[in-house]
Amino acid sequence: MPLKPSSKAWMQRHINDTYVQLAAREGYRSRSAYKLLEINERDKLLLPGTFVIDLGAAPGGWSQVAGARVGAKGRVFAIDLLPMQELAHVSFFQGDFTDLEIQAQLREELPKGGVDLVICDMSPNMTGIPNADQARVFNLAEEALEFAKGVLKPSGAFLVKVFQGADFEVFRQSLFASFLKVGPRKPKASREESRELYMLARGLRPSAAPEL
């Protein structure tokens, strides 16, 4: 079946994308790796010995970056509905992070006291209906936030992708209600025309840590 003009345009842009080409040369699984690399360069989230949970990890671009930086003394726990090839210093769980069975499996491997960082670069399947898609984005972000609150140590951090628009301010206030410090990050690897934005929240408030 021939590609639609819009699909052809997307494919051409993808092929010519600087970060797609760079990822191919440098061996990263996705261009999104450079978003985490840039954020980490600024915020120093990934240090040797760090314990990380990567939500929506496949194909593994963020887990690849995280695993290389936490090293043998740390660990990345990656979760996704889709399969993911093995990576050094990464334990993979295939399933829905909101599923109680997956959470039980994860709990058996988490360090006592919680993890240092939860990262989430997920996007829901889009319908093309703006209002519906916006609601799905923030519903997913809220679920990730609730999950993070249950697994982070008090000094931990949460990095999540959202999109600017309706419901953004509501979600930002949810972050402020749960964390001491909250701020936006817009890495250069995010396409200029995209409304994509990352929110970094650090330091759980004492009242915001339900048990997983």
XYZ file of N, CA and C in Angstrom:
636
model
N 0.851 -1.197 0.000
C 0.000 0.000 0.000
C 0.889 1.250 0.000
N 0.671 2.170 -0.983
C 1.498 3.374 -1.028
C 1.257 4.268 0.181
N 2.330 4.982 0.585
C 2.225 5.885 1.726
C 1.406 7.118 1.365
N 0.632 7.613 2.324
C -0.071 8.872 2.156
C 0.947 10.006 2.108
N 0.591 11.158 1.479
C 1.529 12.290 1.433
C 2.037 12.698 2.804
N 1.150 12.686 3.824
C 1.571 13.071 5.171
C 2.585 12.078 5.729
N 2.383 10.781 5.433
C 3.312 9.750 5.888
C 4.656 9.880 5.179
N 4.604 10.180 3.883
C 5.838 10.374 3.124
C 6.632 11.553 3.691
N 5.939 12.628 4.025
C 6.605 13.808 4.580
C 7.244 13.482 5.927
N 6.501 12.721 6.764
C 7.050 12.338 8.061
C 8.282 11.469 7.886
N 8.221 10.485 6.964
C 9.348 9.586 6.737
C 10.571 10.353 6.239
N 10.363 11.304 5.326
C 11.476 12.088 4.808
C 12.100 12.932 5.905
N 11.261 13.535 6.746
C 11.774 14.336 7.861
C 12.536 13.462 8.840
N 12.006 12.259 9.081
C 12.645 11.339 10.012
C 14.030 10.940 9.498
N 14.118 10.607 8.207
C 15.386 10.177 7.620
C 16.414 11.296 7.689
N 15.958 12.538 7.464
C 16.874 13.681 7.447
C 17.144 14.266 8.825
N 16.485 13.742 9.853
C 16.618 14.272 11.206
C 18.045 14.093 11.723
N 18.625 15.173 12.220
C 20.005 15.151 12.713
C 20.184 14.128 13.821
N 19.218 14.073 14.738
C 19.361 13.167 15.879
C 19.108 11.712 15.492
N 18.286 11.466 14.482
C 18.115 10.109 13.967
C 19.428 9.618 13.371
N 20.073 10.476 12.584
C 21.346 10.129 11.968
C 22.433 9.936 13.025
N 22.426 10.808 14.032
C 23.418 10.719 15.102
C 23.233 9.437 15.911
N 21.977 9.084 16.193
C 21.698 7.854 16.937
C 22.189 6.631 16.169
N 22.013 6.631 14.858
C 22.479 5.511 14.041
C 23.999 5.400 14.089
N 24.679 6.537 14.040
C 26.148 6.521 14.072
C 26.687 6.113 15.436
N 26.039 6.564 16.501
C 26.560 6.351 17.844
C 25.963 5.133 18.549
N 25.059 4.427 17.875
C 24.560 3.172 18.408
C 23.451 3.282 19.427
N 22.734 4.401 19.454
C 21.586 4.525 20.349
C 20.336 3.967 19.675
N 19.455 3.403 20.489
C 18.271 2.755 19.952
C 17.224 3.728 19.441
N 17.258 4.956 19.877
C 16.284 5.953 19.423
C 16.866 7.350 19.582
N 16.309 8.286 18.811
C 16.755 9.675 18.906
C 16.438 10.270 20.268
N 15.456 9.698 20.971
C 15.073 10.231 22.281
C 16.193 10.112 23.303
N 17.172 9.270 23.039
C 18.314 9.149 23.948
C 18.968 10.505 24.187
N 18.992 11.343 23.156
C 19.662 12.640 23.276
C 18.894 13.624 24.155
N 17.586 13.406 24.284
C 16.817 14.239 25.204
C 17.244 13.971 26.645
N 17.362 12.694 26.989
C 17.780 12.349 28.345
C 19.236 12.726 28.578
N 20.079 12.549 27.584
C 21.485 12.939 27.728
C 21.606 14.428 28.053
N 20.840 15.261 27.349
C 20.906 16.708 27.578
C 20.357 17.087 28.947
N 19.229 16.493 29.327
C 18.653 16.797 30.639
C 19.601 16.348 31.743
N 20.194 15.176 31.555
C 21.121 14.674 32.571
C 22.375 15.535 32.677
N 22.831 16.068 31.564
C 23.998 16.951 31.580
C 23.734 18.171 32.455
N 22.526 18.659 32.414
C 22.152 19.832 33.216
C 21.864 19.468 34.671
N 21.108 18.383 34.870
C 20.554 18.112 36.197
C 21.233 16.996 36.972
N 22.179 16.290 36.330
C 22.962 15.252 37.022
C 22.059 14.235 37.732
N 21.115 13.674 36.993
C 20.171 12.716 37.558
C 20.741 11.312 37.624
N 21.598 10.979 36.669
C 22.112 9.626 36.517
C 23.574 9.573 36.943
N 23.814 9.005 38.111
C 25.162 8.893 38.662
C 25.466 7.423 38.923
N 26.738 7.041 38.991
C 27.067 5.655 39.318
C 26.390 5.231 40.626
N 25.742 4.074 40.598
C 25.048 3.581 41.783
C 23.605 4.010 41.902
N 23.105 4.791 40.939
C 21.715 5.252 40.961
C 20.765 4.107 40.582
N 19.601 4.074 41.252
C 18.552 3.109 40.911
C 17.409 3.854 40.231
N 17.021 3.373 39.051
C 16.102 4.081 38.163
C 14.978 3.156 37.703
N 13.767 3.689 37.584
C 12.674 2.990 36.905
C 12.328 3.765 35.641
N 12.305 3.060 34.508
C 11.997 3.658 33.213
C 10.640 3.141 32.751
N 9.634 3.996 32.766
C 8.276 3.633 32.366
C 8.097 3.838 30.867
N 7.550 2.832 30.194
C 7.389 2.928 28.747
C 8.728 2.894 28.048
N 9.559 1.922 28.409
C 10.975 1.950 28.057
C 11.291 1.602 26.604
N 10.522 0.689 25.987
C 10.855 0.211 24.642
C 10.871 1.359 23.620
N 11.794 1.344 22.671
C 12.768 0.292 22.364
C 14.026 0.293 23.237
N 14.142 1.264 24.148
C 15.242 1.221 25.092
C 16.221 2.370 25.040
N 15.872 3.439 24.324
C 16.796 4.574 24.217
C 17.151 5.182 25.562
N 16.141 5.412 26.408
C 16.412 6.014 27.710
C 17.067 5.006 28.652
N 16.633 3.751 28.616
C 17.255 2.731 29.461
C 18.716 2.532 29.082
N 19.009 2.648 27.799
C 20.377 2.513 27.315
C 21.271 3.599 27.899
N 20.790 4.816 27.871
C 21.535 5.937 28.456
C 21.684 5.753 29.962
N 20.581 5.425 30.618
C 20.588 5.298 32.073
C 21.479 4.154 32.531
N 21.368 2.994 31.874
C 22.164 1.846 32.267
C 23.651 2.107 32.167
N 24.055 2.809 31.116
C 25.480 3.103 30.928
C 26.013 4.019 32.022
N 25.145 4.869 32.568
C 25.606 5.837 33.566
C 25.480 5.352 35.010
N 24.525 4.506 35.294
C 24.414 4.011 36.674
C 25.422 2.904 36.947
N 25.822 2.183 35.898
C 26.860 1.180 36.032
C 26.454 -0.039 36.838
N 27.454 -0.849 37.174
C 27.214 -2.123 37.852
C 26.709 -1.942 39.273
N 26.986 -0.805 39.890
C 26.536 -0.572 41.268
C 25.099 -0.059 41.328
N 24.548 0.351 40.186
C 23.169 0.808 40.121
C 22.332 -0.176 39.334
N 21.113 0.233 38.994
C 20.233 -0.637 38.219
C 19.121 0.184 37.602
N 18.738 -0.207 36.399
C 17.568 0.368 35.735
C 16.511 -0.724 35.649
N 15.308 -0.407 36.108
C 14.169 -1.316 36.006
C 13.254 -0.762 34.921
N 13.245 -1.417 33.767
C 12.515 -0.927 32.601
C 11.203 -1.684 32.452
N 10.124 -0.951 32.155
C 8.797 -1.557 32.013
C 8.159 -1.082 30.706
N 7.597 -2.024 29.960
C 6.868 -1.648 28.753
C 5.953 -2.788 28.336
N 4.869 -2.446 27.650
C 3.961 -3.450 27.092
C 4.633 -4.233 25.972
N 5.549 -3.590 25.261
C 6.252 -4.213 24.143
C 7.542 -4.859 24.620
N 8.024 -5.862 23.893
C 9.298 -6.480 24.270
C 10.459 -5.522 24.043
N 11.563 -5.774 24.725
C 12.756 -4.936 24.597
C 13.993 -5.809 24.698
N 14.938 -5.601 23.820
C 16.174 -6.367 23.848
C 16.992 -6.021 25.082
N 17.802 -6.969 25.520
C 18.581 -6.812 26.741
C 19.569 -5.659 26.646
N 19.827 -5.057 27.803
C 20.812 -3.996 27.942
C 21.585 -4.226 29.236
N 22.840 -3.785 29.256
C 23.650 -3.912 30.455
C 23.061 -3.085 31.589
N 23.019 -3.663 32.778
C 22.568 -2.998 34.006
C 21.080 -2.646 33.977
N 20.316 -3.362 33.142
C 18.881 -3.107 33.004
C 18.109 -4.403 33.236
N 17.092 -4.361 34.109
C 16.150 -5.463 34.296
C 14.840 -5.067 33.632
N 14.338 -5.921 32.744
C 13.146 -5.572 31.971
C 11.927 -6.355 32.441
N 10.800 -5.647 32.579
C 9.516 -6.245 32.932
C 8.531 -5.913 31.812
N 7.986 -6.947 31.163
C 7.034 -6.696 30.088
C 5.624 -6.702 30.645
N 4.943 -5.578 30.509
C 3.584 -5.452 31.007
C 3.231 -4.001 31.257
N 2.086 -3.783 31.851
C 1.553 -2.458 32.180
C 2.029 -2.080 33.585
N 2.632 -0.912 33.712
C 3.171 -0.520 35.018
C 2.082 -0.304 36.071
N 0.837 -0.164 35.634
C -0.260 -0.024 36.597
C -0.810 -1.380 37.043
N -0.372 -2.455 36.419
C -0.846 -3.799 36.748
C -0.258 -4.255 38.078
N -1.094 -4.743 38.961
C -0.637 -5.134 40.298
C 0.361 -6.283 40.250
N 0.212 -7.181 39.290
C 1.145 -8.300 39.170
C 2.538 -7.801 38.773
N 2.583 -6.871 37.834
C 3.872 -6.287 37.435
C 4.487 -5.538 38.616
N 3.662 -4.791 39.357
C 4.177 -4.075 40.521
C 4.723 -5.035 41.566
N 4.083 -6.183 41.750
C 4.558 -7.171 42.716
C 5.906 -7.747 42.281
N 6.048 -8.031 40.989
C 7.320 -8.524 40.466
C 8.421 -7.489 40.653
N 8.085 -6.246 40.370
C 9.051 -5.167 40.504
C 9.471 -4.989 41.960
N 8.502 -5.035 42.865
C 8.759 -4.800 44.278
C 9.804 -5.771 44.834
N 9.844 -6.971 44.294
C 10.792 -7.978 44.762
C 12.239 -7.594 44.471
N 12.441 -6.726 43.490
C 13.802 -6.376 43.085
C 14.220 -4.964 43.486
N 13.271 -4.146 43.908
C 13.617 -2.765 44.244
C 14.448 -2.694 45.525
N 15.359 -1.721 45.599
C 16.135 -1.555 46.830
C 15.256 -1.072 47.983
N 15.599 -1.479 49.180
C 14.856 -1.034 50.350
C 14.969 0.483 50.476
N 13.857 1.140 50.716
C 13.870 2.596 50.844
C 13.500 3.335 49.583
N 13.388 2.607 48.447
C 12.946 3.250 47.216
C 14.059 3.533 46.231
N 13.663 3.961 45.043
C 14.617 4.269 43.972
C 14.925 5.763 43.949
N 15.973 6.103 43.210
C 16.423 7.498 43.135
C 15.672 8.300 42.081
N 15.196 7.613 41.045
C 14.664 8.327 39.886
C 13.643 7.485 39.151
N 12.539 8.131 38.735
C 11.575 7.529 37.815
C 11.539 8.399 36.568
N 11.744 7.775 35.408
C 11.711 8.510 34.143
C 10.587 7.957 33.279
N 9.946 8.837 32.521
C 8.761 8.437 31.755
C 8.698 9.238 30.455
N 8.994 8.563 29.342
C 8.962 9.200 28.026
C 7.804 8.653 27.201
N 6.764 8.188 27.879
C 5.627 7.559 27.193
C 4.703 8.570 26.524
N 4.082 8.102 25.448
C 2.947 8.803 24.838
C 1.872 7.770 24.553
N 0.595 8.103 24.760
C -0.472 7.156 24.439
C -0.677 7.063 22.934
N -1.391 6.040 22.496
C -1.778 5.965 21.092
C -2.737 7.109 20.786
N -2.396 7.895 19.794
C -3.179 9.080 19.473
C -4.336 8.742 18.529
N -5.463 9.417 18.743
C -6.653 9.195 17.923
C -6.780 10.220 16.804
N -6.068 11.340 16.935
C -6.231 12.438 15.986
C -7.302 13.424 16.410
N -7.981 13.136 17.513
C -8.981 14.060 18.073
C -8.290 14.842 19.192
N -8.008 16.133 18.987
C -7.160 16.890 19.916
C -7.580 16.802 21.381
N -8.845 17.028 21.679
C -9.288 17.017 23.080
C -9.123 15.636 23.712
N -9.463 14.612 22.963
C -9.336 13.247 23.473
C -7.871 12.888 23.684
N -7.026 13.259 22.719
C -5.601 12.942 22.840
C -4.964 13.669 24.016
N -5.347 14.939 24.208
C -4.819 15.714 25.325
C -5.184 15.061 26.662
N -6.420 14.602 26.761
C -6.864 13.950 27.992
C -6.091 12.653 28.227
N -5.831 11.896 27.167
C -5.090 10.646 27.296
C -3.657 10.893 27.745
N -3.040 11.936 27.221
C -1.668 12.281 27.598
C -1.572 12.543 29.097
N -2.468 13.367 29.601
C -2.369 13.749 31.004
C -2.892 12.672 31.942
N -3.783 11.836 31.475
C -4.190 10.694 32.280
C -3.006 9.748 32.492
N -2.249 9.529 31.428
C -1.051 8.692 31.518
C -0.012 9.323 32.438
N 0.169 10.639 32.321
C 1.128 11.338 33.177
C 0.714 11.266 34.645
N -0.574 11.383 34.912
C -1.059 11.281 36.294
C -0.826 9.878 36.856
N -1.051 8.848 36.031
C -0.803 7.475 36.479
C 0.683 7.275 36.780
N 1.532 7.845 35.936
C 2.977 7.750 36.167
C 3.375 8.475 37.453
N 2.748 9.612 37.704
C 3.027 10.366 38.927
C 2.642 9.551 40.162
N 1.466 8.964 40.161
C 1.032 8.164 41.305
C 1.969 6.980 41.526
N 2.390 6.361 40.441
C 3.341 5.258 40.539
C 4.658 5.744 41.148
N 5.171 6.861 40.643
C 6.457 7.386 41.113
C 6.424 7.689 42.605
N 5.339 8.252 43.064
C 5.216 8.585 44.485
C 5.310 7.352 45.369
N 4.938 6.210 44.839
C 4.968 4.991 45.620
C 6.299 4.272 45.633
N 7.219 4.636 44.730
C 8.484 3.902 44.634
C 9.723 4.753 44.899
N 9.572 6.072 44.920
C 10.723 6.948 45.102
C 11.135 7.071 46.563
N 12.430 7.192 46.793
C 12.901 7.569 48.116
C 12.585 9.049 48.328
N 12.576 9.551 49.555
C 12.177 10.943 49.802
C 12.947 11.975 48.985
N 14.218 11.712 48.724
C 15.031 12.663 47.963
C 14.968 12.427 46.461
N 14.104 11.503 46.025
C 14.082 11.090 44.631
C 13.535 12.126 43.666
N 13.648 11.796 42.365
C 13.220 12.704 41.300
C 12.346 11.969 40.289
N 11.496 12.743 39.625
C 10.545 12.218 38.640
C 10.635 13.083 37.388
N 10.937 12.452 36.249
C 11.042 13.147 34.975
C 9.998 12.566 34.028
N 9.083 13.410 33.540
C 7.959 12.910 32.752
C 7.685 13.808 31.552
N 7.303 13.158 30.425
C 6.949 13.906 29.226
C 5.478 14.305 29.264
N 5.193 15.549 28.924
C 3.825 16.027 28.766
C 3.774 16.885 27.498
N 2.604 17.417 27.202
C 2.449 18.314 26.067
C 1.757 19.583 26.539
N 2.258 20.716 26.102
C 1.672 21.984 26.505
C 0.277 22.124 25.904
N -0.628 22.656 26.705
C -1.999 22.818 26.249
C -2.962 22.644 27.407
N -4.195 22.283 27.089
C -5.212 22.083 28.115
C -4.748 21.025 29.101
N -5.037 21.239 30.359
C -4.708 20.333 31.461
C -3.255 20.426 31.928
N -2.416 21.161 31.207
C -1.008 21.249 31.623
C -0.881 21.885 32.999
N -1.579 22.977 33.220
C -1.464 23.683 34.498
C -1.997 22.824 35.647
N -3.051 22.074 35.381
C -3.594 21.177 36.413
C -2.553 20.138 36.805
N -1.883 19.562 35.809
C -0.860 18.561 36.097
C 0.338 19.192 36.807
N 0.715 20.380 36.384
C 1.830 21.068 37.040
C 1.531 21.286 38.516
N 0.297 21.639 38.833
C -0.081 21.818 40.227
C -0.057 20.489 40.984
N -0.384 19.399 40.311
C -0.284 18.077 40.939
C 1.162 17.771 41.303
N 2.084 18.152 40.430
C 3.499 17.951 40.726
C 3.930 18.789 41.921
N 3.500 20.049 41.945
C 3.860 20.936 43.061
C 3.279 20.430 44.380
N 2.133 19.787 44.319
C 1.523 19.254 45.538
C 2.290 18.053 46.072
N 3.084 17.420 45.213
C 3.771 16.192 45.592
C 5.276 16.357 45.777
N 5.872 17.378 45.156
C 7.322 17.554 45.185
C 7.698 18.976 45.611
N 8.885 19.092 46.169
C 9.356 20.391 46.652
C 9.824 21.302 45.520
N 10.409 20.704 44.471
C 10.919 21.498 43.355
C 10.375 20.938 42.047
N 9.857 21.805 41.192
C 9.284 21.402 39.909
C 9.707 22.400 38.841
N 10.144 21.903 37.698
C 10.515 22.818 36.619
C 10.455 22.150 35.262
N 10.270 22.943 34.178
C 10.194 22.400 32.826
C 11.583 22.220 32.215
N 11.666 21.274 31.281
C 12.882 21.060 30.496
C 12.462 20.868 29.040
N 13.119 21.587 28.141
C 12.841 21.464 26.704
C 14.175 21.212 26.003
N 14.605 19.950 25.927
C 15.899 19.661 25.309
C 15.915 19.989 23.826
N 17.095 20.250 23.299
C 17.238 20.604 21.891
C 16.794 19.469 20.977
N 16.890 18.226 21.466
C 16.496 17.085 20.645
C 14.983 16.995 20.464
N 14.196 17.723 21.260
C 12.752 17.808 21.009
C 12.536 18.657 19.766
N 11.728 18.166 18.856
C 11.536 18.913 17.616
C 10.929 20.281 17.914
N 11.420 21.272 17.212
C 11.055 22.668 17.497
C 9.560 22.902 17.419
N 8.901 22.231 16.470
C 7.470 22.472 16.284
C 6.614 21.690 17.276
N 7.231 20.778 18.025
C 6.481 19.929 18.946
C 6.114 20.680 20.222
N 4.920 20.374 20.764
C 4.490 20.926 22.044
C 5.000 20.086 23.216
N 5.822 19.108 22.885
C 6.408 18.227 23.890
C 7.256 19.006 24.893
N 7.104 18.636 26.144
C 7.840 19.283 27.232
C 8.084 18.228 28.302
N 9.203 18.345 28.984
C 9.482 17.445 30.103
C 9.403 18.223 31.400
N 8.792 17.599 32.396
C 8.714 18.198 33.715
C 9.594 17.390 34.666
N 10.458 18.098 35.389
C 11.338 17.469 36.369
C 10.903 17.897 37.760
N 10.579 16.907 38.591
C 10.138 17.162 39.964
C 11.108 16.461 40.910
N 11.517 17.166 41.988
C 12.521 16.597 42.897
C 12.096 16.810 44.346
N 12.377 15.797 45.175
C 12.131 15.895 46.603
C 10.681 15.690 46.970
N 10.308 14.460 47.309
C 8.913 14.178 47.671
C 8.502 14.918 48.937
N 7.341 15.503 48.897
C 6.782 16.056 50.127
C 6.395 14.901 51.048
N 6.567 15.039 52.358
C 6.272 13.937 53.289
C 4.864 13.384 53.169
N 3.911 14.219 52.793
C 2.513 13.768 52.700
C 2.185 13.099 51.373
N 3.169 12.990 50.463
C 2.873 12.552 49.090
C 3.496 11.220 48.733
N 3.684 10.332 49.696
C 4.375 9.084 49.392
C 3.540 7.868 49.780
N 2.485 7.553 49.024
C 1.722 6.334 49.290
C 2.564 5.104 49.018
N 2.235 4.007 49.648
C 2.989 2.773 49.419
C 2.535 2.126 48.129
N 3.523 1.637 47.344
C 3.215 0.973 46.075
C 2.385 -0.278 46.294
